[in-house]
CSV table of C-alpha atoms and ligand atoms in Angstrom, one decimal:
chain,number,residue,atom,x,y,z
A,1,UNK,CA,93.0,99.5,112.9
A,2,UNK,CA,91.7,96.9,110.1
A,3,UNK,CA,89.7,94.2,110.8
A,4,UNK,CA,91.3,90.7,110.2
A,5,UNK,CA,90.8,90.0,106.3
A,6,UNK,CA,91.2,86.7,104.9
A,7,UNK,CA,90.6,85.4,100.8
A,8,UNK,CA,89.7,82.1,100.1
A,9,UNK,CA,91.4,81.7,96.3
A,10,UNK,CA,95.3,82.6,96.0
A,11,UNK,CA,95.5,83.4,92.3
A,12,UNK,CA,96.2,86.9,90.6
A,13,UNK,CA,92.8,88.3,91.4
A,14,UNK,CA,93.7,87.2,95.1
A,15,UNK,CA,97.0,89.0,94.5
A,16,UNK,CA,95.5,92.3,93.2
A,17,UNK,CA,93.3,92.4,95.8
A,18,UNK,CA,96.3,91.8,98.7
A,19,UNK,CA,98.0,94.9,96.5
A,20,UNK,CA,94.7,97.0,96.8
A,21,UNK,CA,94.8,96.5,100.5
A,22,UNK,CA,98.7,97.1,101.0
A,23,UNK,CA,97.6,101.0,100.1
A,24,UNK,CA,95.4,101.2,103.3
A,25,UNK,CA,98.3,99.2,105.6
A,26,UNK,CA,95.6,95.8,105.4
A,27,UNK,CA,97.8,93.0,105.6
A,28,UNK,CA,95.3,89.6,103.6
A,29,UNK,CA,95.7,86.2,104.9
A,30,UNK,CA,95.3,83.9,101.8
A,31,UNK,CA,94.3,80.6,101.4
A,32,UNK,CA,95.1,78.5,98.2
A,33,UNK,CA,96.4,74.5,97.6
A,34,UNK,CA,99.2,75.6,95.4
A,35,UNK,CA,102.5,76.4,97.2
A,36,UNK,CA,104.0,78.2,94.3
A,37,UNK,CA,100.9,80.4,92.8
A,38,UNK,CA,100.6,84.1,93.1
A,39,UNK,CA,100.2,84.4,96.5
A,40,UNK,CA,102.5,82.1,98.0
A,41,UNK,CA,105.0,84.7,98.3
A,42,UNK,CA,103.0,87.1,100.9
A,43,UNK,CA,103.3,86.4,104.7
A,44,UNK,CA,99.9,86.3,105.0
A,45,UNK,CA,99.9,83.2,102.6
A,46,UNK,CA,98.6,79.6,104.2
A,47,UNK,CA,99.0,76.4,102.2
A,48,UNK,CA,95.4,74.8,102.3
A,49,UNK,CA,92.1,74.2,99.6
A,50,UNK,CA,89.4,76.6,99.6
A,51,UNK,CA,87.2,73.5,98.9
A,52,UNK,CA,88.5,71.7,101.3
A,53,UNK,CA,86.0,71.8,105.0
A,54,UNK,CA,88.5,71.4,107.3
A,55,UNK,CA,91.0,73.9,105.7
A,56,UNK,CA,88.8,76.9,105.2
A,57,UNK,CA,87.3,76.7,109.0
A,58,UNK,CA,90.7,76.6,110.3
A,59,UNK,CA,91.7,79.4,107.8
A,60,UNK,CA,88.7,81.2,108.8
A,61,UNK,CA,88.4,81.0,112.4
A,62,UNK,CA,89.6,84.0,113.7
A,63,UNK,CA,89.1,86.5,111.0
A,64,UNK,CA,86.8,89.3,111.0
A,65,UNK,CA,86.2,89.1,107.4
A,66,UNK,CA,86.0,86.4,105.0
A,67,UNK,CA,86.0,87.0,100.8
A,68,UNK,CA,86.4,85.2,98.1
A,69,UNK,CA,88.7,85.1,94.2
A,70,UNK,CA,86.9,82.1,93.3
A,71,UNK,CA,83.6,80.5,93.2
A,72,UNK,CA,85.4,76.8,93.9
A,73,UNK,CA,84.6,77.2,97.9
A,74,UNK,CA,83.1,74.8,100.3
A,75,UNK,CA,79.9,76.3,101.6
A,76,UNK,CA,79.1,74.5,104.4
A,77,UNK,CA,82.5,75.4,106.2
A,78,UNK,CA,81.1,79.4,105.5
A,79,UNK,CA,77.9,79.0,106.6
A,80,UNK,CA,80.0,77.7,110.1
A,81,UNK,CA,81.4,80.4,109.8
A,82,UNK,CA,79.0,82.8,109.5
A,83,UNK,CA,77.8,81.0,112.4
A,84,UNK,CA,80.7,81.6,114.8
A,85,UNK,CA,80.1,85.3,113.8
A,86,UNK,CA,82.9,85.9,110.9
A,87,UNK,CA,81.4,88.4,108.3
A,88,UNK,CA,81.5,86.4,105.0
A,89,UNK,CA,81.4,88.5,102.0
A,90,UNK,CA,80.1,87.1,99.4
A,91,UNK,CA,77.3,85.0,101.6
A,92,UNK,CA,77.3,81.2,101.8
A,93,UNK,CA,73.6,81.5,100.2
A,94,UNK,CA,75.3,83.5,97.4
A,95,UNK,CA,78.3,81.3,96.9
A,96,UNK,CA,75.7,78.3,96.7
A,97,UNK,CA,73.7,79.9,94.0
A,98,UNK,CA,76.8,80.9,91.6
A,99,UNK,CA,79.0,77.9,91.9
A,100,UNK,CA,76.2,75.9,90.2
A,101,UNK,CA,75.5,76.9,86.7
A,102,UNK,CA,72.4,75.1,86.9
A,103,UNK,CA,71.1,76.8,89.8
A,104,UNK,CA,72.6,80.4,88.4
A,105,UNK,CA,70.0,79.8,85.5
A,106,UNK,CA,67.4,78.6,87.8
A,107,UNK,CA,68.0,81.8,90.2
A,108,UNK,CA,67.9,84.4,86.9
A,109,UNK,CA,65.2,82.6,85.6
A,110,UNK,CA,63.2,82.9,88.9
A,111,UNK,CA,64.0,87.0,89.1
A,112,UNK,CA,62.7,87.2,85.6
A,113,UNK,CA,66.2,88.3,84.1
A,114,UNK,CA,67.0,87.2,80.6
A,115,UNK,CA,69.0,84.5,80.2
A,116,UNK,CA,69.1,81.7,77.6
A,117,UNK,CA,67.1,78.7,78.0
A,118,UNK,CA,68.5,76.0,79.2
A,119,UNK,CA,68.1,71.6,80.1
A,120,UNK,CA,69.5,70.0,83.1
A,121,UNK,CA,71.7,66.9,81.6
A,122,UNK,CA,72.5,64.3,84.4
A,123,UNK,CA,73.3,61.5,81.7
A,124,UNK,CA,74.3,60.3,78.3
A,125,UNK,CA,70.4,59.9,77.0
A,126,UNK,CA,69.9,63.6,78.9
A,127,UNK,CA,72.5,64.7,76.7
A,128,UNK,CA,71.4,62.8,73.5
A,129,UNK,CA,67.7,64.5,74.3
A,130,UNK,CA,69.0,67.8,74.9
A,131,UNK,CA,71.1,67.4,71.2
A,132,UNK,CA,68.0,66.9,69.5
A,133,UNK,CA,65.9,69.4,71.4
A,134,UNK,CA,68.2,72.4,71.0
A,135,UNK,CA,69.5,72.9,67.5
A,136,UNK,CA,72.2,74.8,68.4
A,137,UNK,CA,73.1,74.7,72.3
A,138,UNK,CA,76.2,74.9,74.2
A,139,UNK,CA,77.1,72.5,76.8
A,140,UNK,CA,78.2,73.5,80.0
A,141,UNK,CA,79.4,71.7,83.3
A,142,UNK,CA,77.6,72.6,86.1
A,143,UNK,CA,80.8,72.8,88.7
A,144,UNK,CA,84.0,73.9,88.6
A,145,UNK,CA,84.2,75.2,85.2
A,146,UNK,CA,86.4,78.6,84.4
A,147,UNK,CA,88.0,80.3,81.2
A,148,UNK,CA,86.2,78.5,78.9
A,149,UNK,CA,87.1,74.9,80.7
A,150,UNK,CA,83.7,72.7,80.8
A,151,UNK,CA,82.2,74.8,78.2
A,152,UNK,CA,81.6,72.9,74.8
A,153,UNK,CA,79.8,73.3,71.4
A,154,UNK,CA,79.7,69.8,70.8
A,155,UNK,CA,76.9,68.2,72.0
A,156,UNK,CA,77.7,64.5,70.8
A,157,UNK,CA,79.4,63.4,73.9
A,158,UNK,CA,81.0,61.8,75.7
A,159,UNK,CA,78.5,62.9,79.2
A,160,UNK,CA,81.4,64.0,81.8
A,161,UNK,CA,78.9,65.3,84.7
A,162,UNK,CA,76.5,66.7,85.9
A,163,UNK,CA,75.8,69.8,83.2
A,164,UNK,CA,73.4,72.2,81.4
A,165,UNK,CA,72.7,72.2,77.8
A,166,UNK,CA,71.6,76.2,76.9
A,167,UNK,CA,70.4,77.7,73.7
A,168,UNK,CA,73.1,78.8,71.8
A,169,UNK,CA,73.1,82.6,71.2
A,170,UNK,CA,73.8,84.3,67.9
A,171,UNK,CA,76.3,86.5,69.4
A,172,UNK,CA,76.8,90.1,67.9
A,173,UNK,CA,79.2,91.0,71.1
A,174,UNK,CA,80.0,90.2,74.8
A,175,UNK,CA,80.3,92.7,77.1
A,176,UNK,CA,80.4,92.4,81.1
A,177,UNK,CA,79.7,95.0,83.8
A,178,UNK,CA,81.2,95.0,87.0
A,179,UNK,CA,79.3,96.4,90.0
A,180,UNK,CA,79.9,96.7,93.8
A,181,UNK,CA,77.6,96.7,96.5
A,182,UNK,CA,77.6,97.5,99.9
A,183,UNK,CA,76.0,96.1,102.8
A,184,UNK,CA,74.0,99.1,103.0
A,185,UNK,CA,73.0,98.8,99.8
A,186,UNK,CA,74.5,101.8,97.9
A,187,UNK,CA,75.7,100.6,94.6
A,188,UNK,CA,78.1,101.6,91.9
A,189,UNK,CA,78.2,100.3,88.6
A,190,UNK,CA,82.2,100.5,86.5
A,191,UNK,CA,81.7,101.4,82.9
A,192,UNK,CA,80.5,98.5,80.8
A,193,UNK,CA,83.7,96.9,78.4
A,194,UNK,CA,83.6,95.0,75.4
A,195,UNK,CA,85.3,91.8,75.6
A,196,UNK,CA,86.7,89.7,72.7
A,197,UNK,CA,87.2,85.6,72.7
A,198,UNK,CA,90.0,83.4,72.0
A,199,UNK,CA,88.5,81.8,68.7
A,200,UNK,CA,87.9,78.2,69.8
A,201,UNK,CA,88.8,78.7,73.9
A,202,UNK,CA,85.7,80.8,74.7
A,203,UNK,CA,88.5,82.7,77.0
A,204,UNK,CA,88.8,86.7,76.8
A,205,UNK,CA,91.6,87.9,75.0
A,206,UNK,CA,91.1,91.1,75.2
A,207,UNK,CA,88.8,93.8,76.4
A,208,UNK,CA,87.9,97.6,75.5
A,209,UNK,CA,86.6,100.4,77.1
A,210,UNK,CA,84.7,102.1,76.7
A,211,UNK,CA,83.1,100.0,74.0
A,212,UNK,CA,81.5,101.2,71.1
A,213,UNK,CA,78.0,100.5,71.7
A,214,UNK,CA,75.2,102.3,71.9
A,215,UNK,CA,74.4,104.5,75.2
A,216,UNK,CA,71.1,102.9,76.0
A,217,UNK,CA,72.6,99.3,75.6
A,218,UNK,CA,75.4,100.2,77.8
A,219,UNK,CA,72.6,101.7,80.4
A,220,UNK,CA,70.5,98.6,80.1
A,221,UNK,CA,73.6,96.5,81.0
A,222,UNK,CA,74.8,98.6,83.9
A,223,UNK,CA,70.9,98.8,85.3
A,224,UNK,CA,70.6,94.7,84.9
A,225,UNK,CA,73.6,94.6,86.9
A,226,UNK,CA,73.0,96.4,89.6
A,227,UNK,CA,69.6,94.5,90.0
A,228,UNK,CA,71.4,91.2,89.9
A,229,UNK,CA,73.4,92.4,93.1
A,230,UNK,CA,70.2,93.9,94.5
A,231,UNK,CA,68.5,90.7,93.9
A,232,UNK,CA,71.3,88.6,95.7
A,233,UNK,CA,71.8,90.9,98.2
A,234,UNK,CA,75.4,90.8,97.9
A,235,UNK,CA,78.2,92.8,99.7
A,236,UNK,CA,81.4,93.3,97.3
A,237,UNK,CA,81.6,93.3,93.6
A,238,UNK,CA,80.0,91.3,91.4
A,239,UNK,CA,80.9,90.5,87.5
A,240,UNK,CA,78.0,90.1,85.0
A,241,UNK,CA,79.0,88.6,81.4
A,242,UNK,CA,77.0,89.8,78.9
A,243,UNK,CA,75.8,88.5,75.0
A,244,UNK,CA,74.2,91.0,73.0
A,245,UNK,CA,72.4,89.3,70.2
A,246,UNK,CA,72.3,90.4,66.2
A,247,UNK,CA,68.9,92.4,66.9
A,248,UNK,CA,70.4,94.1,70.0
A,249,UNK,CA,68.8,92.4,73.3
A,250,UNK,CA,71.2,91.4,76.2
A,251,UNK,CA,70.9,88.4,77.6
A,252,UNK,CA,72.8,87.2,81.0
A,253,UNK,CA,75.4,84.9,80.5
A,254,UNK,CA,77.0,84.4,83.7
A,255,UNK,CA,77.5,86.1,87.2
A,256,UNK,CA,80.5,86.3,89.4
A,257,UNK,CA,80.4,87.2,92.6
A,258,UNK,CA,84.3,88.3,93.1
A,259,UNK,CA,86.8,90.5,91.0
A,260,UNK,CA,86.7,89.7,87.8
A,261,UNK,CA,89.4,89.5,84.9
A,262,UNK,CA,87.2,92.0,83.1
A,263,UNK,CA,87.7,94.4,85.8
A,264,UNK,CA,92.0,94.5,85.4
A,265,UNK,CA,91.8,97.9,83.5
A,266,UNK,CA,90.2,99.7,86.5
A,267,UNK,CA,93.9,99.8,88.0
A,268,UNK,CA,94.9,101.8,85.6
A,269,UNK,CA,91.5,103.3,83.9
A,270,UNK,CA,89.3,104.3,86.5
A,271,UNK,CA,88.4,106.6,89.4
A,272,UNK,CA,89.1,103.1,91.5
A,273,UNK,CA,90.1,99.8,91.1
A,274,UNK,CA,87.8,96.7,91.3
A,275,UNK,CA,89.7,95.3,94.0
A,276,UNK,CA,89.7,98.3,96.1
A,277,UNK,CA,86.1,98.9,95.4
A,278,UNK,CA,85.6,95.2,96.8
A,279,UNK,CA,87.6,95.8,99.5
A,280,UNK,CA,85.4,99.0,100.1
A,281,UNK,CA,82.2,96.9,100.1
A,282,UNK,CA,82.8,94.3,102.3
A,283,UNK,CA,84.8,96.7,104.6
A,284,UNK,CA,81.5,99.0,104.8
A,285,UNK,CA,84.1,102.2,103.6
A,286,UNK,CA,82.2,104.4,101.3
A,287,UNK,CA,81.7,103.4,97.3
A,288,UNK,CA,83.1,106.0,95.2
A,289,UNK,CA,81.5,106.7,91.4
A,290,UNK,CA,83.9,104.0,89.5
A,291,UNK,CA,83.4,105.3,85.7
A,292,UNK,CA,86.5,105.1,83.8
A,293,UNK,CA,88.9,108.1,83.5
A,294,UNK,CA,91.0,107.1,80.3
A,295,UNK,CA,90.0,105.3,76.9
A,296,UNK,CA,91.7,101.8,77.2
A,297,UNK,CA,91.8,98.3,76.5
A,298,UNK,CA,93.2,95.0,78.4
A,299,UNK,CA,95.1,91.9,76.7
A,300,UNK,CA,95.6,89.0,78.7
A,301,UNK,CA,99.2,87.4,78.4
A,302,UNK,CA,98.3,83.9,77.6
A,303,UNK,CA,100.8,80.6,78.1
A,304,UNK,CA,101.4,79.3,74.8
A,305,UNK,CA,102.8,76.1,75.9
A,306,UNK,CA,103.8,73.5,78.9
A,307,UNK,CA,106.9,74.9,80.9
A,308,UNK,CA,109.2,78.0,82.1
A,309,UNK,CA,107.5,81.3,80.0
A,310,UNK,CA,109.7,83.3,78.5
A,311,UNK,CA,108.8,87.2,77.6
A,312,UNK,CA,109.5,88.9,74.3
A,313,UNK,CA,109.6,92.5,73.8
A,314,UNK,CA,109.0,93.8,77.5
A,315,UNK,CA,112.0,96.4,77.1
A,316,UNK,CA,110.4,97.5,74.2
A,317,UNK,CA,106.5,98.0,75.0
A,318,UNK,CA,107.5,98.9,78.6
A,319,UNK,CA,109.2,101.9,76.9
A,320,UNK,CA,105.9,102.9,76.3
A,321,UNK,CA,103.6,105.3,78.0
A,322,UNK,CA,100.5,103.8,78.7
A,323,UNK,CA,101.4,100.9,78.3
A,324,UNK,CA,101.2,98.9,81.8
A,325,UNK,CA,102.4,95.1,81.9
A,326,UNK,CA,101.1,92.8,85.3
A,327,UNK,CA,102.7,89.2,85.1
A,328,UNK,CA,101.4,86.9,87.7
A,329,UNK,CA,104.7,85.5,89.0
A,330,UNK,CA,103.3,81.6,87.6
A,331,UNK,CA,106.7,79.6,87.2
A,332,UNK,CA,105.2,77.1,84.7
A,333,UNK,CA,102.9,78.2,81.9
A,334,UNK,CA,100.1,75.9,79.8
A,335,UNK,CA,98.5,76.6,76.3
A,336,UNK,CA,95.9,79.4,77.3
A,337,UNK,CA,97.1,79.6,81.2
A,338,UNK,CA,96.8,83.7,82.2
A,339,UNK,CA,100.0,84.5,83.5
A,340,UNK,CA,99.5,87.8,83.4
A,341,UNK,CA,98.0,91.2,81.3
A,342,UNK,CA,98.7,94.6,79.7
A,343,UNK,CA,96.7,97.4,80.5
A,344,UNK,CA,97.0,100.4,77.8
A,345,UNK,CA,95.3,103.8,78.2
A,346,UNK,CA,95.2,106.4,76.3
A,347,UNK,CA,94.3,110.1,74.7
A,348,UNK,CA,91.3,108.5,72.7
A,349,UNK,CA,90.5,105.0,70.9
A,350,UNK,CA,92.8,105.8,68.2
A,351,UNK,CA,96.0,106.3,70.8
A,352,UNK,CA,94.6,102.9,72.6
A,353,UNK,CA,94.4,100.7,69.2
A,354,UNK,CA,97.8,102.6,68.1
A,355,UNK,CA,99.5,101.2,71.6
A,356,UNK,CA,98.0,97.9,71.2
A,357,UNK,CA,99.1,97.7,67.6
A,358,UNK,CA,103.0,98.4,69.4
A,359,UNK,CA,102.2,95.3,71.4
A,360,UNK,CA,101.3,92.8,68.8
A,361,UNK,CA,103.8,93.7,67.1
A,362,UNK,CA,107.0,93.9,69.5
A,363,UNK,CA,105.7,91.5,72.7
A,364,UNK,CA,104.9,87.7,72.5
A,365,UNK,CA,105.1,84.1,75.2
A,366,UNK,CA,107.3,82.0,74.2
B,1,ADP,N1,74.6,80.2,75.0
B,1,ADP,C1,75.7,80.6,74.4
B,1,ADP,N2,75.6,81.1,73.2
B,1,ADP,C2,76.8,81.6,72.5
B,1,ADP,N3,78.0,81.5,73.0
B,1,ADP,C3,78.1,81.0,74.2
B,1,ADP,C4,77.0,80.5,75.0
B,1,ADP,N4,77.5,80.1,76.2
B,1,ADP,C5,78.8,80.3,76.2
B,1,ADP,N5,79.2,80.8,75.0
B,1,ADP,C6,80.6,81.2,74.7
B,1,ADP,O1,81.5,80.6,75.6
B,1,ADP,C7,82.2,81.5,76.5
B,1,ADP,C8,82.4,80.9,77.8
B,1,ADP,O2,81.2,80.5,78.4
B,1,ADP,P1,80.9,80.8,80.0
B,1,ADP,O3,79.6,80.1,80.3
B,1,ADP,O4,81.0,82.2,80.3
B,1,ADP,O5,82.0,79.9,80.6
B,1,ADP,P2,83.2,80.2,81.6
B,1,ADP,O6,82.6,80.0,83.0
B,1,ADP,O7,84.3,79.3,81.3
B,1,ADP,O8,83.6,81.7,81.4
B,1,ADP,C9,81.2,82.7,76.5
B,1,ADP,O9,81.9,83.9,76.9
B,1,ADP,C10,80.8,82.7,75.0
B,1,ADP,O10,81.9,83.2,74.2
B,2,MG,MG1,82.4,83.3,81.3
């Protein structure tokens, strides 16, 4: 009845989006190089890199569809691919443009969408140029770069590859929108959140929704969105992380054409999840209106240090209702690794911050 479905990326957003397609009776294949990650434990599981050419055509060479949980892919084996007639969703051409910082910039630049200016840095005297040029700036690898990894404030050095060197923002807030996209081209935006940073990690800690902003900010953000995906022509969902700046303009941040960790509360929250909502888009099922259904917010469970984790307090916040606690199934945790998150909704924003009070208070890695 389902076309064959295979995910490049065995992670938790690989996971959630296996457990989106169990509903239907959709049985993923996975690909990831990690034998013990999330994933591992499906049947559908194979034990290969996503990056790797020879892996991913072999993974991919008799599926009907092909999607993606990360942006760490080798293209040239989906453009084959694509070739032999599998339907990749997200396209090669997409997967180019987003797995390159550099060419993100270059590609948001191009469509007139703002974004902070940025340098290209391919050495140290690049880097010592771009110091001096921009005040403040924040350097960023170019490749392979993820929860706040490759992204750096310090612009002294040491040069570690090829990067971007981008105007440093005087944040007010971040937000992201996620929105999906069919091949048809109907669209749906999810509800904008608000998403607050590790201090230091530049990794989301936790998220709310719906934030307290104002309505035509959270309009702008959903409409930039949805032009982002219209402008890439991309099939599936699509993350865009927003900074909203002390005098209230948006600018892009970054793109993400997958499930995204801002999305988690759309289990729970809203009319339908991210993951099925992907699964919708590059099955061509209909999009259904995605706005959120509850108040809620989304912490991520965070490894605190190198080994076995150990979780306090589950009994207790599981005791809860509302409160709604995903672990990953990761064996060994490291400072700031997500292992897993904790979706709370409630009656209003009071009944959320009162829950997530319960949860500081009683749960904690150890
Ligand atoms: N230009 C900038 N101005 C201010 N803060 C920034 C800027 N770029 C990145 N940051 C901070 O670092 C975080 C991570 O940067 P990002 O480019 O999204 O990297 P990652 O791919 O690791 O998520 C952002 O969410 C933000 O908090
Ligand atoms: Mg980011």
């Amino acid at each position: 009845m389902w076309p064959k479905v295979g995910i490049l990326g065995g992670g938790q957003l690989g996971r959630m989006l296996v457990q989106a397609g169990l509903d239907w009776g959709l049985e993923c294949r996975v690909l990831d190089a990690a034998p013990d990650g999330p994933c591992a434990y499906f049947k559908g599981f194979v034990q290969g890199s996503p990056a790797d050419e020879n892996d991913v055509l072999a993974f991919g060479r008799d599926l009907d569809v092909l999607t993606v949980e990360m942006e760490n892919v080798c293209v040239s084996a989906l453009e084959k691919l694509a070739d032999q007639g599998v339907n990749v969703r997200p396209s090669p051409e997409v997967m180019a443009v987003v797995q390159d910082k550099a060419r993100q910039k270059q590609f948001l630049e191009a469509r007139r969408f703002p974004t902070a200016p940025f340098v290209f840095v391919n050495n140290d005297e690049e880097l010592r140029l771009a110091a001096q040029t921009f005040g403040a700036g924040v350097l960023k690898l170019r490749r392979g770069g993820y929860d706040g990894k490759g992204v750096s404030f310090e612009l002294s050095g040491p040069f570690l590859g090829p990067s971007i060197v981008e105007e440093r923002i005087d944040l007010a807030k971040e937000l992201s929108v996620i929105v999906a996209r069919g091949a048809d081209g109907q669209s749906r935006a999810f509800d904008p959140v608000e998403t607050f940073f590790r201090p230091g990690a530049h990794l989301v800690e936790k998220l709310v929704c719906p934030p307290e902003l104002s309505s035509s900010v959270l309009r702008q953000a959903q409409n930039l969105s949805l032009r982002i995906a219209e402008a890439l022509n991309h099939v599936g969902v699509l993350a865009v992380e927003f900074f909203l700046d002390k005098n209230e303009k948006l600018w892009v941040n970054e793109i993400s054409p997958r499930p995204h960790n801002t999305g988690h509360h759309t289990i729970e929250a809203a009319y339908v999840s991210q993951f099925e909502q992907h699964l919708r888009a590059i099955l061509d099922l209909p999009l259904v209106p995605s706005n959120i259904r509850f108040p809620s917010a989304m912490i991520n469970i965070l490894g605190v240090k190198n080994g076995t984790p150990e979780y306090r307090g589950l009994r207790e916040i599981m005791a809860v209702p509302g409160i709604k606690v995903h672990l990953y199934g990761k064996k060994i945790a490291t400072p700031n690794r997500k292992l897993g998150h904790i979706t709370v909704i409630g009656d209003d924003a009071r009944d959320v911050a009162e829950k997530l009070s319960v949860i500081d208070e009683k749960f904690s890695v150890v």
